[in-house]
Amino acid sequence: MIGTLMIGLREGLEAALVVSVLLAYVRQLGRRDAAVKIWIGVGAAVLLSLLLGAVLTFGAYGLSFRAQEIIGGSLSIVAVAMVTWMVFWMLRAARGLSGELRGQVDRALLGGGWAVAAIGFVSVGREGLETALFIWATTRASDVAPLVGFLSAVSGILLAAALGWALFRGMIRIDLTRFFRWSGVLLIVFAAGVLAYAVHDLQEAAVLPGPFAETPPGAGPLLAAFTGDAAWAFRIPHLIAPDGALGAVLKGTLGFSPEMTKLEVIAWFAYLVPVMTLFLRASIAQERSIRTRKAAVERATAPSKGTP
C-alpha cells in the first residue's frame, strides 16, 4: 500500500502540475474554449489508463500458468524501465517544464484548438499509463489484493490532485526539486523489488534457471548453482513469516521476501546500486547548478559597495 500510494502521489502530482500549467496559460490568454478541450483530453487519458489497468488485472486469467508468469515478468520489467526513465526525465525537465508546455500551447492554438486537447491527452496519458503498469506490477510483487492496491493508488492520486489545486491557487509552496528527488529515491527502491519479482516470475515460467526446475543432466557448475535447491540465496520463513506484518512491509517497500533466489538478489543489487548512484549524483549536481545560478543572479543584482 505504501508503494502504490507513493506511485499515485508522485505520478499524480506530475500530471496535476502539467494540467495546472496548461490551464493557467490558456486562462491568461483568455481562451476558455481551449481550457474545455484540455479537460476533454485529460478525461480521455484517464479513461485509457483505467482501461489498461482493467486489462492488466483481469485479462490474463484465461491463459496458462506459464503464459501468465511470462507476461507478468515481462511487463514488470517494462514497468521498471518506464519508471526509471520517468524519474530521470522529471529530474531534468522539472525546471523547464512550464516554458516547454507554453510553447506547445502556442503552436496548438494556431489551428482549431483541438491540438490543445491532444497535449493534455498525451501529457496526462503518459503519466497514467506508467501509473497503471507500475501499480499493477507493484501489486503483484507485494501480493496485495488488486482492489487494495487500486484504492491506495487512488488515495495518492487524490492527494496529488489536492496539492496540485493548492499550488495552482497559490495556497501552498513546495520545493518540487527536493520532492521529485526523494520520491524518485523511493520509486527506485520499489522498482528494484519489482525487478526481483519479475525474475521470480520468469523463473517459475522456466524462462530463467531457478529452483522450480531440476538441474539438467550434464549441466556445468555455473548452471547447477542457479537451478534446483542450489538456486536459493536464502530461505528464512521461520524467522520472518511471509504472511506476517513485517514480511508484508519488507516485500511492499524493499521487495524483500523470506525466500529469494540468487538471481533475484543479483537483479535487485544490479539495478539498485548503479541506478541509485546515478540518480543521486545527477540530483546533487543539479542542486549545485541551481545554487550557482542563484548566487550569480544575486551578485549581478546586488548594489556595489560604492553605491550610496
PDB file of C-alpha atoms in Angstrom:
ATOM      1  CA  MET A   1       0.000   0.000   0.000  1.00  0.00           C
ATOM      2  CA  ILE A   2       2.892   2.376   0.738  1.00  0.00           C
ATOM      3  CA  GLY A   3       4.390   1.661  -2.667  1.00  0.00           C
ATOM      4  CA  THR A   4       1.181   2.165  -4.642  1.00  0.00           C
ATOM      5  CA  LEU A   5       0.282   5.247  -2.589  1.00  0.00           C
ATOM      6  CA  MET A   6       3.662   6.821  -3.388  1.00  0.00           C
ATOM      7  CA  ILE A   7       3.312   5.939  -7.065  1.00  0.00           C
ATOM      8  CA  GLY A   8      -0.129   7.533  -7.213  1.00  0.00           C
ATOM      9  CA  LEU A   9       1.110  10.635  -5.386  1.00  0.00           C
ATOM     10  CA  ARG A  10       4.239  11.061  -7.483  1.00  0.00           C
ATOM     11  CA  GLU A  11       2.678  10.422 -10.896  1.00  0.00           C
ATOM     12  CA  GLY A  12      -0.500  12.251  -9.939  1.00  0.00           C
ATOM     13  CA  LEU A  13       1.404  15.352  -8.905  1.00  0.00           C
ATOM     14  CA  GLU A  14       3.341  15.336 -12.169  1.00  0.00           C
ATOM     15  CA  ALA A  15       0.077  15.161 -14.121  1.00  0.00           C
ATOM     16  CA  ALA A  16      -1.519  17.823 -11.884  1.00  0.00           C
ATOM     17  CA  LEU A  17       1.406  20.189 -12.479  1.00  0.00           C
ATOM     18  CA  VAL A  18       1.140  19.723 -16.243  1.00  0.00           C
ATOM     19  CA  VAL A  19      -2.611  20.356 -16.232  1.00  0.00           C
ATOM     20  CA  SER A  20      -2.274  23.395 -13.964  1.00  0.00           C
ATOM     21  CA  VAL A  21       0.353  24.943 -16.258  1.00  0.00           C
ATOM     22  CA  LEU A  22      -1.823  24.344 -19.328  1.00  0.00           C
ATOM     23  CA  LEU A  23      -4.964  25.759 -17.690  1.00  0.00           C
ATOM     24  CA  ALA A  24      -3.187  28.765 -16.223  1.00  0.00           C
ATOM     25  CA  TYR A  25      -1.666  29.668 -19.580  1.00  0.00           C
ATOM     26  CA  VAL A  26      -4.854  29.390 -21.651  1.00  0.00           C
ATOM     27  CA  ARG A  27      -6.726  31.345 -18.971  1.00  0.00           C
ATOM     28  CA  GLN A  28      -4.050  34.034 -19.189  1.00  0.00           C
ATOM     29  CA  LEU A  29      -4.656  34.120 -22.959  1.00  0.00           C
ATOM     30  CA  GLY A  30      -8.412  34.394 -22.419  1.00  0.00           C
ATOM     31  CA  ARG A  31      -9.113  31.110 -24.246  1.00  0.00           C
ATOM     32  CA  ARG A  32     -11.773  29.428 -22.115  1.00  0.00           C
ATOM     33  CA  ASP A  33     -12.668  27.227 -25.082  1.00  0.00           C
ATOM     34  CA  ALA A  34      -9.154  25.804 -25.006  1.00  0.00           C
ATOM     35  CA  ALA A  35      -9.495  25.016 -21.298  1.00  0.00           C
ATOM     36  CA  VAL A  36     -12.568  22.885 -22.028  1.00  0.00           C
ATOM     37  CA  LYS A  37     -10.633  20.999 -24.711  1.00  0.00           C
ATOM     38  CA  ILE A  38      -7.752  20.420 -22.286  1.00  0.00           C
ATOM     39  CA  TRP A  39     -10.172  18.796 -19.849  1.00  0.00           C
ATOM     40  CA  ILE A  40     -11.551  16.611 -22.658  1.00  0.00           C
ATOM     41  CA  GLY A  41      -8.031  15.406 -23.418  1.00  0.00           C
ATOM     42  CA  VAL A  42      -7.344  14.778 -19.722  1.00  0.00           C
ATOM     43  CA  GLY A  43     -10.591  12.816 -19.340  1.00  0.00           C
ATOM     44  CA  ALA A  44      -9.755  10.627 -22.342  1.00  0.00           C
ATOM     45  CA  ALA A  45      -6.290   9.932 -20.898  1.00  0.00           C
ATOM     46  CA  VAL A  46      -7.778   8.899 -17.547  1.00  0.00           C
ATOM     47  CA  LEU A  47     -10.223   6.517 -19.255  1.00  0.00           C
ATOM     48  CA  LEU A  48      -7.402   4.966 -21.277  1.00  0.00           C
ATOM     49  CA  SER A  49      -5.336   4.450 -18.107  1.00  0.00           C
ATOM     50  CA  LEU A  50      -8.285   2.789 -16.330  1.00  0.00           C
ATOM     51  CA  LEU A  51      -8.834   0.546 -19.353  1.00  0.00           C
ATOM     52  CA  LEU A  52      -5.191  -0.531 -19.313  1.00  0.00           C
ATOM     53  CA  GLY A  53      -5.411  -1.264 -15.594  1.00  0.00           C
ATOM     54  CA  ALA A  54      -8.533  -3.385 -16.122  1.00  0.00           C
ATOM     55  CA  VAL A  55      -6.908  -5.330 -18.962  1.00  0.00           C
ATOM     56  CA  LEU A  56      -3.786  -5.996 -16.890  1.00  0.00           C
ATOM     57  CA  THR A  57      -5.815  -7.072 -13.857  1.00  0.00           C
ATOM     58  CA  PHE A  58      -8.440  -9.248 -15.498  1.00  0.00           C
ATOM     59  CA  GLY A  59      -7.130 -10.034 -18.984  1.00  0.00           C
ATOM     60  CA  ALA A  60      -4.710 -12.899 -18.275  1.00  0.00           C
ATOM     61  CA  TYR A  61      -6.902 -15.294 -16.317  1.00  0.00           C
ATOM     62  CA  GLY A  62      -7.771 -17.387 -19.384  1.00  0.00           C
ATOM     63  CA  LEU A  63      -4.112 -18.134 -20.080  1.00  0.00           C
ATOM     64  CA  SER A  64      -1.999 -20.988 -18.777  1.00  0.00           C
ATOM     65  CA  PHE A  65       0.066 -20.505 -15.633  1.00  0.00           C
ATOM     66  CA  ARG A  66       3.300 -20.366 -17.638  1.00  0.00           C
ATOM     67  CA  ALA A  67       1.892 -17.775 -20.041  1.00  0.00           C
ATOM     68  CA  GLN A  68       0.670 -15.632 -17.137  1.00  0.00           C
ATOM     69  CA  GLU A  69       4.088 -15.733 -15.486  1.00  0.00           C
ATOM     70  CA  ILE A  70       5.882 -14.850 -18.731  1.00  0.00           C
ATOM     71  CA  ILE A  71       3.530 -11.921 -19.366  1.00  0.00           C
ATOM     72  CA  GLY A  72       3.716 -10.796 -15.739  1.00  0.00           C
ATOM     73  CA  GLY A  73       7.501 -10.944 -15.593  1.00  0.00           C
ATOM     74  CA  SER A  74       7.960  -9.228 -18.950  1.00  0.00           C
ATOM     75  CA  LEU A  75       5.523  -6.402 -18.185  1.00  0.00           C
ATOM     76  CA  SER A  76       7.124  -5.911 -14.775  1.00  0.00           C
ATOM     77  CA  ILE A  77      10.478  -5.371 -16.490  1.00  0.00           C
ATOM     78  CA  VAL A  78       8.807  -2.874 -18.841  1.00  0.00           C
ATOM     79  CA  ALA A  79       7.309  -1.095 -15.818  1.00  0.00           C
ATOM     80  CA  VAL A  80      10.724  -0.846 -14.162  1.00  0.00           C
ATOM     81  CA  ALA A  81      12.224   0.584 -17.358  1.00  0.00           C
ATOM     82  CA  MET A  82       9.425   3.165 -17.694  1.00  0.00           C
ATOM     83  CA  VAL A  83       9.653   4.307 -14.083  1.00  0.00           C
ATOM     84  CA  THR A  84      13.451   4.542 -14.275  1.00  0.00           C
ATOM     85  CA  TRP A  85      13.178   6.707 -17.385  1.00  0.00           C
ATOM     86  CA  MET A  86      10.467   8.810 -15.719  1.00  0.00           C
ATOM     87  CA  VAL A  87      12.418   9.684 -12.563  1.00  0.00           C
ATOM     88  CA  PHE A  88      15.469  10.766 -14.584  1.00  0.00           C
ATOM     89  CA  TRP A  89      13.335  12.673 -17.115  1.00  0.00           C
ATOM     90  CA  MET A  90      11.454  14.561 -14.412  1.00  0.00           C
ATOM     91  CA  LEU A  91      14.716  15.421 -12.674  1.00  0.00           C
ATOM     92  CA  ARG A  92      15.934  17.124 -15.854  1.00  0.00           C
ATOM     93  CA  ALA A  93      12.631  18.584 -17.057  1.00  0.00           C
ATOM     94  CA  ALA A  94      11.133  19.951 -13.828  1.00  0.00           C
ATOM     95  CA  ARG A  95      12.637  23.439 -14.126  1.00  0.00           C
ATOM     96  CA  GLY A  96      11.906  23.963 -17.836  1.00  0.00           C
ATOM     97  CA  LEU A  97       8.567  22.161 -17.977  1.00  0.00           C
ATOM     98  CA  SER A  98       6.427  25.291 -17.815  1.00  0.00           C
ATOM     99  CA  GLY A  99       8.175  27.010 -20.720  1.00  0.00           C
ATOM    100  CA  GLU A 100       8.078  23.853 -22.848  1.00  0.00           C
ATOM    101  CA  LEU A 101       4.337  23.413 -22.312  1.00  0.00           C
ATOM    102  CA  ARG A 102       3.620  27.066 -23.073  1.00  0.00           C
ATOM    103  CA  GLY A 103       5.449  26.731 -26.377  1.00  0.00           C
ATOM    104  CA  GLN A 104       3.387  23.657 -27.242  1.00  0.00           C
ATOM    105  CA  VAL A 105       0.159  25.500 -26.425  1.00  0.00           C
ATOM    106  CA  ASP A 106       1.136  28.484 -28.576  1.00  0.00           C
ATOM    107  CA  ARG A 107       1.640  26.193 -31.557  1.00  0.00           C
ATOM    108  CA  ALA A 108      -1.530  24.217 -30.843  1.00  0.00           C
ATOM    109  CA  LEU A 109      -3.733  27.323 -30.707  1.00  0.00           C
ATOM    110  CA  LEU A 110      -2.766  28.284 -34.249  1.00  0.00           C
ATOM    111  CA  GLY A 111      -5.245  25.692 -35.533  1.00  0.00           C
ATOM    112  CA  GLY A 112      -8.758  24.980 -34.374  1.00  0.00           C
ATOM    113  CA  GLY A 113      -7.651  24.487 -30.777  1.00  0.00           C
ATOM    114  CA  TRP A 114      -8.216  20.732 -30.612  1.00  0.00           C
ATOM    115  CA  ALA A 115      -4.464  20.212 -30.677  1.00  0.00           C
ATOM    116  CA  VAL A 116      -4.549  21.541 -27.101  1.00  0.00           C
ATOM    117  CA  ALA A 117      -6.712  18.556 -26.158  1.00  0.00           C
ATOM    118  CA  ALA A 118      -4.033  16.328 -27.678  1.00  0.00           C
ATOM    119  CA  ILE A 119      -1.389  17.995 -25.480  1.00  0.00           C
ATOM    120  CA  GLY A 120      -3.487  17.316 -22.379  1.00  0.00           C
ATOM    121  CA  PHE A 121      -4.170  13.750 -23.523  1.00  0.00           C
ATOM    122  CA  VAL A 122      -0.521  12.906 -24.246  1.00  0.00           C
ATOM    123  CA  SER A 123       0.848  14.646 -21.133  1.00  0.00           C
ATOM    124  CA  VAL A 124      -1.592  13.018 -18.721  1.00  0.00           C
ATOM    125  CA  GLY A 125      -1.869   9.755 -20.671  1.00  0.00           C
ATOM    126  CA  ARG A 126       1.857   9.133 -20.393  1.00  0.00           C
ATOM    127  CA  GLU A 127       1.704   9.504 -16.621  1.00  0.00           C
ATOM    128  CA  GLY A 128      -1.480   7.437 -16.445  1.00  0.00           C
ATOM    129  CA  LEU A 129      -0.106   4.522 -18.444  1.00  0.00           C
ATOM    130  CA  GLU A 130       3.075   4.490 -16.373  1.00  0.00           C
ATOM    131  CA  THR A 131       0.961   4.595 -13.209  1.00  0.00           C
ATOM    132  CA  ALA A 132      -1.336   1.745 -14.290  1.00  0.00           C
ATOM    133  CA  LEU A 133       1.540  -0.502 -15.342  1.00  0.00           C
ATOM    134  CA  PHE A 134       3.722   0.125 -12.296  1.00  0.00           C
ATOM    135  CA  ILE A 135       0.831  -0.154  -9.823  1.00  0.00           C
ATOM    136  CA  TRP A 136      -0.121  -3.479 -11.393  1.00  0.00           C
ATOM    137  CA  ALA A 137       3.476  -4.712 -11.206  1.00  0.00           C
ATOM    138  CA  THR A 138       3.930  -3.477  -7.630  1.00  0.00           C
ATOM    139  CA  THR A 139       0.659  -5.065  -6.525  1.00  0.00           C
ATOM    140  CA  ARG A 140       1.720  -8.405  -7.992  1.00  0.00           C
ATOM    141  CA  ALA A 141       5.154  -8.191  -6.374  1.00  0.00           C
ATOM    142  CA  SER A 142       3.663  -7.316  -2.977  1.00  0.00           C
ATOM    143  CA  ASP A 143       0.916  -9.963  -3.005  1.00  0.00           C
ATOM    144  CA  VAL A 144      -1.607  -7.197  -2.321  1.00  0.00           C
ATOM    145  CA  ALA A 145      -5.204  -7.637  -3.456  1.00  0.00           C
ATOM    146  CA  PRO A 146      -5.797  -5.657  -6.679  1.00  0.00           C
ATOM    147  CA  LEU A 147      -8.620  -3.680  -5.065  1.00  0.00           C
ATOM    148  CA  VAL A 148      -6.400  -2.664  -2.133  1.00  0.00           C
ATOM    149  CA  GLY A 149      -3.592  -1.607  -4.458  1.00  0.00           C
ATOM    150  CA  PHE A 150      -6.047   0.325  -6.623  1.00  0.00           C
ATOM    151  CA  LEU A 151      -7.617   2.150  -3.662  1.00  0.00           C
ATOM    152  CA  SER A 152      -4.260   3.103  -2.144  1.00  0.00           C
ATOM    153  CA  ALA A 153      -3.087   4.396  -5.532  1.00  0.00           C
ATOM    154  CA  VAL A 154      -6.305   6.389  -5.952  1.00  0.00           C
ATOM    155  CA  SER A 155      -5.715   7.870  -2.488  1.00  0.00           C
ATOM    156  CA  GLY A 156      -2.287   9.043  -3.646  1.00  0.00           C
ATOM    157  CA  ILE A 157      -3.757  10.480  -6.859  1.00  0.00           C
ATOM    158  CA  LEU A 158      -6.473  12.345  -4.937  1.00  0.00           C
ATOM    159  CA  LEU A 159      -3.847  13.765  -2.580  1.00  0.00           C
ATOM    160  CA  ALA A 160      -1.784  14.806  -5.611  1.00  0.00           C
ATOM    161  CA  ALA A 161      -4.836  16.486  -7.156  1.00  0.00           C
ATOM    162  CA  ALA A 162      -5.419  18.418  -3.934  1.00  0.00           C
ATOM    163  CA  LEU A 163      -1.770  19.504  -3.822  1.00  0.00           C
ATOM    164  CA  GLY A 164      -1.887  20.481  -7.492  1.00  0.00           C
ATOM    165  CA  TRP A 165      -5.008  22.587  -6.921  1.00  0.00           C
ATOM    166  CA  ALA A 166      -3.441  24.281  -3.880  1.00  0.00           C
ATOM    167  CA  LEU A 167      -0.285  25.024  -5.880  1.00  0.00           C
ATOM    168  CA  PHE A 168      -2.398  26.359  -8.748  1.00  0.00           C
ATOM    169  CA  ARG A 169      -4.239  28.689  -6.358  1.00  0.00           C
ATOM    170  CA  GLY A 170      -1.009  29.778  -4.674  1.00  0.00           C
ATOM    171  CA  MET A 171      -2.179  28.440  -1.305  1.00  0.00           C
ATOM    172  CA  ILE A 172       0.963  26.396  -0.636  1.00  0.00           C
ATOM    173  CA  ARG A 173       4.538  26.250  -1.875  1.00  0.00           C
ATOM    174  CA  ILE A 174       6.528  23.028  -2.302  1.00  0.00           C
ATOM    175  CA  ASP A 175      10.179  22.631  -3.166  1.00  0.00           C
ATOM    176  CA  LEU A 176       9.438  20.465  -6.194  1.00  0.00           C
ATOM    177  CA  THR A 177      13.106  19.771  -6.864  1.00  0.00           C
ATOM    178  CA  ARG A 178      13.501  18.112  -3.482  1.00  0.00           C
ATOM    179  CA  PHE A 179      10.108  16.391  -3.702  1.00  0.00           C
ATOM    180  CA  PHE A 180      10.949  14.761  -7.024  1.00  0.00           C
ATOM    181  CA  ARG A 181      14.406  13.836  -5.762  1.00  0.00           C
ATOM    182  CA  TRP A 182      13.291  11.953  -2.662  1.00  0.00           C
ATOM    183  CA  SER A 183      10.176  10.473  -4.263  1.00  0.00           C
ATOM    184  CA  GLY A 184      12.493   9.323  -7.058  1.00  0.00           C
ATOM    185  CA  VAL A 185      14.708   7.605  -4.482  1.00  0.00           C
ATOM    186  CA  LEU A 186      11.698   5.725  -3.102  1.00  0.00           C
ATOM    187  CA  LEU A 187      10.476   4.731  -6.554  1.00  0.00           C
ATOM    188  CA  ILE A 188      13.912   3.357  -7.459  1.00  0.00           C
ATOM    189  CA  VAL A 189      13.816   1.198  -4.328  1.00  0.00           C
ATOM    190  CA  PHE A 190      10.301   0.000  -5.214  1.00  0.00           C
ATOM    191  CA  ALA A 191      11.424  -0.672  -8.794  1.00  0.00           C
ATOM    192  CA  ALA A 192      14.280  -2.864  -7.561  1.00  0.00           C
ATOM    193  CA  GLY A 193      11.747  -5.022  -5.740  1.00  0.00           C
ATOM    194  CA  VAL A 194       9.511  -5.226  -8.807  1.00  0.00           C
ATOM    195  CA  LEU A 195      12.503  -6.299 -10.928  1.00  0.00           C
ATOM    196  CA  ALA A 196      13.393  -9.026  -8.439  1.00  0.00           C
ATOM    197  CA  TYR A 197       9.812 -10.306  -8.552  1.00  0.00           C
ATOM    198  CA  ALA A 198       9.899 -10.202 -12.368  1.00  0.00           C
ATOM    199  CA  VAL A 199      12.911 -12.529 -12.234  1.00  0.00           C
ATOM    200  CA  HIS A 200      10.927 -14.786  -9.876  1.00  0.00           C
ATOM    201  CA  ASP A 201       8.031 -14.912 -12.366  1.00  0.00           C
ATOM    202  CA  LEU A 202      10.347 -15.799 -15.239  1.00  0.00           C
ATOM    203  CA  GLN A 203      11.972 -18.480 -13.116  1.00  0.00           C
ATOM    204  CA  GLU A 204       8.572 -20.001 -12.359  1.00  0.00           C
ATOM    205  CA  ALA A 205       7.866 -19.985 -16.108  1.00  0.00           C
ATOM    206  CA  ALA A 206      11.214 -21.762 -16.727  1.00  0.00           C
ATOM    207  CA  VAL A 207      12.409 -18.871 -18.881  1.00  0.00           C
ATOM    208  CA  LEU A 208      15.279 -18.309 -16.435  1.00  0.00           C
ATOM    209  CA  PRO A 209      17.055 -21.004 -14.418  1.00  0.00           C
ATOM    210  CA  GLY A 210      15.745 -21.341 -10.898  1.00  0.00           C
ATOM    211  CA  PRO A 211      14.630 -23.654  -8.107  1.00  0.00           C
ATOM    212  CA  PHE A 212      11.385 -24.638  -9.832  1.00  0.00           C
ATOM    213  CA  ALA A 213      13.139 -26.905 -12.345  1.00  0.00           C
ATOM    214  CA  GLU A 214      15.547 -29.758 -11.873  1.00  0.00           C
ATOM    215  CA  THR A 215      19.175 -29.279 -12.778  1.00  0.00           C
ATOM    216  CA  PRO A 216      19.549 -30.658 -16.319  1.00  0.00           C
ATOM    217  CA  PRO A 217      21.844 -33.673 -16.733  1.00  0.00           C
ATOM    218  CA  GLY A 218      25.388 -32.731 -17.617  1.00  0.00           C
ATOM    219  CA  ALA A 219      24.929 -29.114 -16.514  1.00  0.00           C
ATOM    220  CA  GLY A 220      28.094 -27.224 -15.761  1.00  0.00           C
ATOM    221  CA  PRO A 221      28.875 -25.922 -12.266  1.00  0.00           C
ATOM    222  CA  LEU A 222      27.647 -22.387 -13.112  1.00  0.00           C
ATOM    223  CA  LEU A 223      24.212 -23.522 -14.279  1.00  0.00           C
ATOM    224  CA  ALA A 224      23.978 -26.052 -11.457  1.00  0.00           C
ATOM    225  CA  ALA A 225      24.498 -23.214  -8.952  1.00  0.00           C
ATOM    226  CA  PHE A 226      21.362 -21.475 -10.226  1.00  0.00           C
ATOM    227  CA  THR A 227      18.980 -24.433 -10.596  1.00  0.00           C
ATOM    228  CA  GLY A 228      17.291 -26.805  -8.202  1.00  0.00           C
ATOM    229  CA  ASP A 229      17.746 -26.331  -4.482  1.00  0.00           C
ATOM    230  CA  ALA A 230      21.103 -24.623  -5.075  1.00  0.00           C
ATOM    231  CA  ALA A 231      19.282 -21.698  -6.727  1.00  0.00           C
ATOM    232  CA  TRP A 232      18.041 -20.333  -3.388  1.00  0.00           C
ATOM    233  CA  ALA A 233      20.038 -17.474  -1.891  1.00  0.00           C
ATOM    234  CA  PHE A 234      18.285 -17.899   1.453  1.00  0.00           C
ATOM    235  CA  ARG A 235      15.089 -19.375   2.904  1.00  0.00           C
ATOM    236  CA  ILE A 236      14.150 -17.924   6.276  1.00  0.00           C
ATOM    237  CA  PRO A 237      10.332 -18.149   6.581  1.00  0.00           C
ATOM    238  CA  HIS A 238      10.865 -19.487  10.109  1.00  0.00           C
ATOM    239  CA  LEU A 239      12.434 -16.127  11.039  1.00  0.00           C
ATOM    240  CA  ILE A 240      10.211 -13.770   9.021  1.00  0.00           C
ATOM    241  CA  ALA A 241       6.745 -15.102   8.233  1.00  0.00           C
ATOM    242  CA  PRO A 242       5.849 -14.339   4.590  1.00  0.00           C
ATOM    243  CA  ASP A 243       2.242 -13.584   5.557  1.00  0.00           C
ATOM    244  CA  GLY A 244       3.169 -11.585   8.683  1.00  0.00           C
ATOM    245  CA  ALA A 245       3.193  -7.818   9.117  1.00  0.00           C
ATOM    246  CA  LEU A 246       6.989  -7.499   8.921  1.00  0.00           C
ATOM    247  CA  GLY A 247       7.168  -9.697   5.826  1.00  0.00           C
ATOM    248  CA  ALA A 248       4.432  -7.660   4.122  1.00  0.00           C
ATOM    249  CA  VAL A 249       6.156  -4.346   4.870  1.00  0.00           C
ATOM    250  CA  LEU A 250       9.562  -5.585   3.677  1.00  0.00           C
ATOM    251  CA  LYS A 251       8.107  -7.041   0.490  1.00  0.00           C
ATOM    252  CA  GLY A 252       5.954  -3.996  -0.258  1.00  0.00           C
ATOM    253  CA  THR A 253       8.790  -1.496   0.186  1.00  0.00           C
ATOM    254  CA  LEU A 254      12.150  -3.191  -0.389  1.00  0.00           C
ATOM    255  CA  GLY A 255      10.996  -6.141  -2.462  1.00  0.00           C
ATOM    256  CA  PHE A 256      12.456  -8.459   0.204  1.00  0.00           C
ATOM    257  CA  SER A 257      10.973 -11.934   0.572  1.00  0.00           C
ATOM    258  CA  PRO A 258      11.920 -14.542   3.194  1.00  0.00           C
ATOM    259  CA  GLU A 259      12.625 -16.885   0.271  1.00  0.00           C
ATOM    260  CA  MET A 260      14.682 -15.384  -2.544  1.00  0.00           C
ATOM    261  CA  THR A 261      16.755 -16.962  -5.279  1.00  0.00           C
ATOM    262  CA  LYS A 262      20.288 -15.987  -6.186  1.00  0.00           C
ATOM    263  CA  LEU A 263      19.115 -14.440  -9.462  1.00  0.00           C
ATOM    264  CA  GLU A 264      16.526 -12.318  -7.617  1.00  0.00           C
ATOM    265  CA  VAL A 265      19.154 -10.974  -5.223  1.00  0.00           C
ATOM    266  CA  ILE A 266      21.609 -10.320  -8.065  1.00  0.00           C
ATOM    267  CA  ALA A 267      18.929  -8.471 -10.076  1.00  0.00           C
ATOM    268  CA  TRP A 268      17.963  -6.379  -7.023  1.00  0.00           C
ATOM    269  CA  PHE A 269      21.525  -5.210  -6.352  1.00  0.00           C
ATOM    270  CA  ALA A 270      22.474  -4.924 -10.043  1.00  0.00           C
ATOM    271  CA  TYR A 271      19.608  -2.483 -10.547  1.00  0.00           C
ATOM    272  CA  LEU A 272      19.523  -0.585  -7.257  1.00  0.00           C
ATOM    273  CA  VAL A 273      23.202   0.241  -6.761  1.00  0.00           C
ATOM    274  CA  PRO A 274      24.066   1.768 -10.171  1.00  0.00           C
ATOM    275  CA  VAL A 275      20.673   3.428 -10.773  1.00  0.00           C
ATOM    276  CA  MET A 276      20.543   4.968  -7.296  1.00  0.00           C
ATOM    277  CA  THR A 277      24.135   6.168  -7.613  1.00  0.00           C
ATOM    278  CA  LEU A 278      23.497   7.800 -10.998  1.00  0.00           C
ATOM    279  CA  PHE A 279      20.249   9.377  -9.815  1.00  0.00           C
ATOM    280  CA  LEU A 280      21.690  10.868  -6.627  1.00  0.00           C
ATOM    281  CA  ARG A 281      24.767  12.096  -8.482  1.00  0.00           C
ATOM    282  CA  ALA A 282      22.587  13.816 -11.113  1.00  0.00           C
ATOM    283  CA  SER A 283      20.307  15.262  -8.432  1.00  0.00           C
ATOM    284  CA  ILE A 284      23.193  16.663  -6.364  1.00  0.00           C
ATOM    285  CA  ALA A 285      24.818  18.117  -9.487  1.00  0.00           C
ATOM    286  CA  GLN A 286      21.522  19.771 -10.405  1.00  0.00           C
ATOM    287  CA  GLU A 287      21.171  21.293  -6.933  1.00  0.00           C
ATOM    288  CA  ARG A 288      24.707  22.660  -7.107  1.00  0.00           C
ATOM    289  CA  SER A 289      23.958  24.159 -10.520  1.00  0.00           C
ATOM    290  CA  ILE A 290      20.814  25.829  -9.174  1.00  0.00           C
ATOM    291  CA  ARG A 291      22.704  27.286  -6.210  1.00  0.00           C
ATOM    292  CA  THR A 292      25.456  28.550  -8.506  1.00  0.00           C
ATOM    293  CA  ARG A 293      22.955  30.275 -10.800  1.00  0.00           C
ATOM    294  CA  LYS A 294      21.129  31.838  -7.846  1.00  0.00           C
ATOM    295  CA  ALA A 295      24.388  33.136  -6.407  1.00  0.00           C
ATOM    296  CA  ALA A 296      25.344  34.585  -9.796  1.00  0.00           C
ATOM    297  CA  VAL A 297      21.984  36.361 -10.088  1.00  0.00           C
ATOM    298  CA  GLU A 298      22.268  37.742  -6.560  1.00  0.00           C
ATOM    299  CA  ARG A 299      25.756  39.081  -7.260  1.00  0.00           C
ATOM    300  CA  ALA A 300      24.595  40.648 -10.517  1.00  0.00           C
ATOM    301  CA  THR A 301      21.583  42.367  -8.926  1.00  0.00           C
ATOM    302  CA  ALA A 302      23.221  43.382  -5.632  1.00  0.00           C
ATOM    303  CA  PRO A 303      24.286  47.053  -5.398  1.00  0.00           C
ATOM    304  CA  SER A 304      28.016  47.638  -5.460  1.00  0.00           C
ATOM    305  CA  LYS A 305      29.791  48.692  -2.283  1.00  0.00           C
ATOM    306  CA  GLY A 306      30.463  52.197  -3.662  1.00  0.00           C
ATOM    307  CA  THR A 307      26.785  52.832  -4.387  1.00  0.00           C
ATOM    308  CA  PRO A 308      25.357  55.359  -1.904  1.00  0.00           C
TER     309      PRO A 308
END
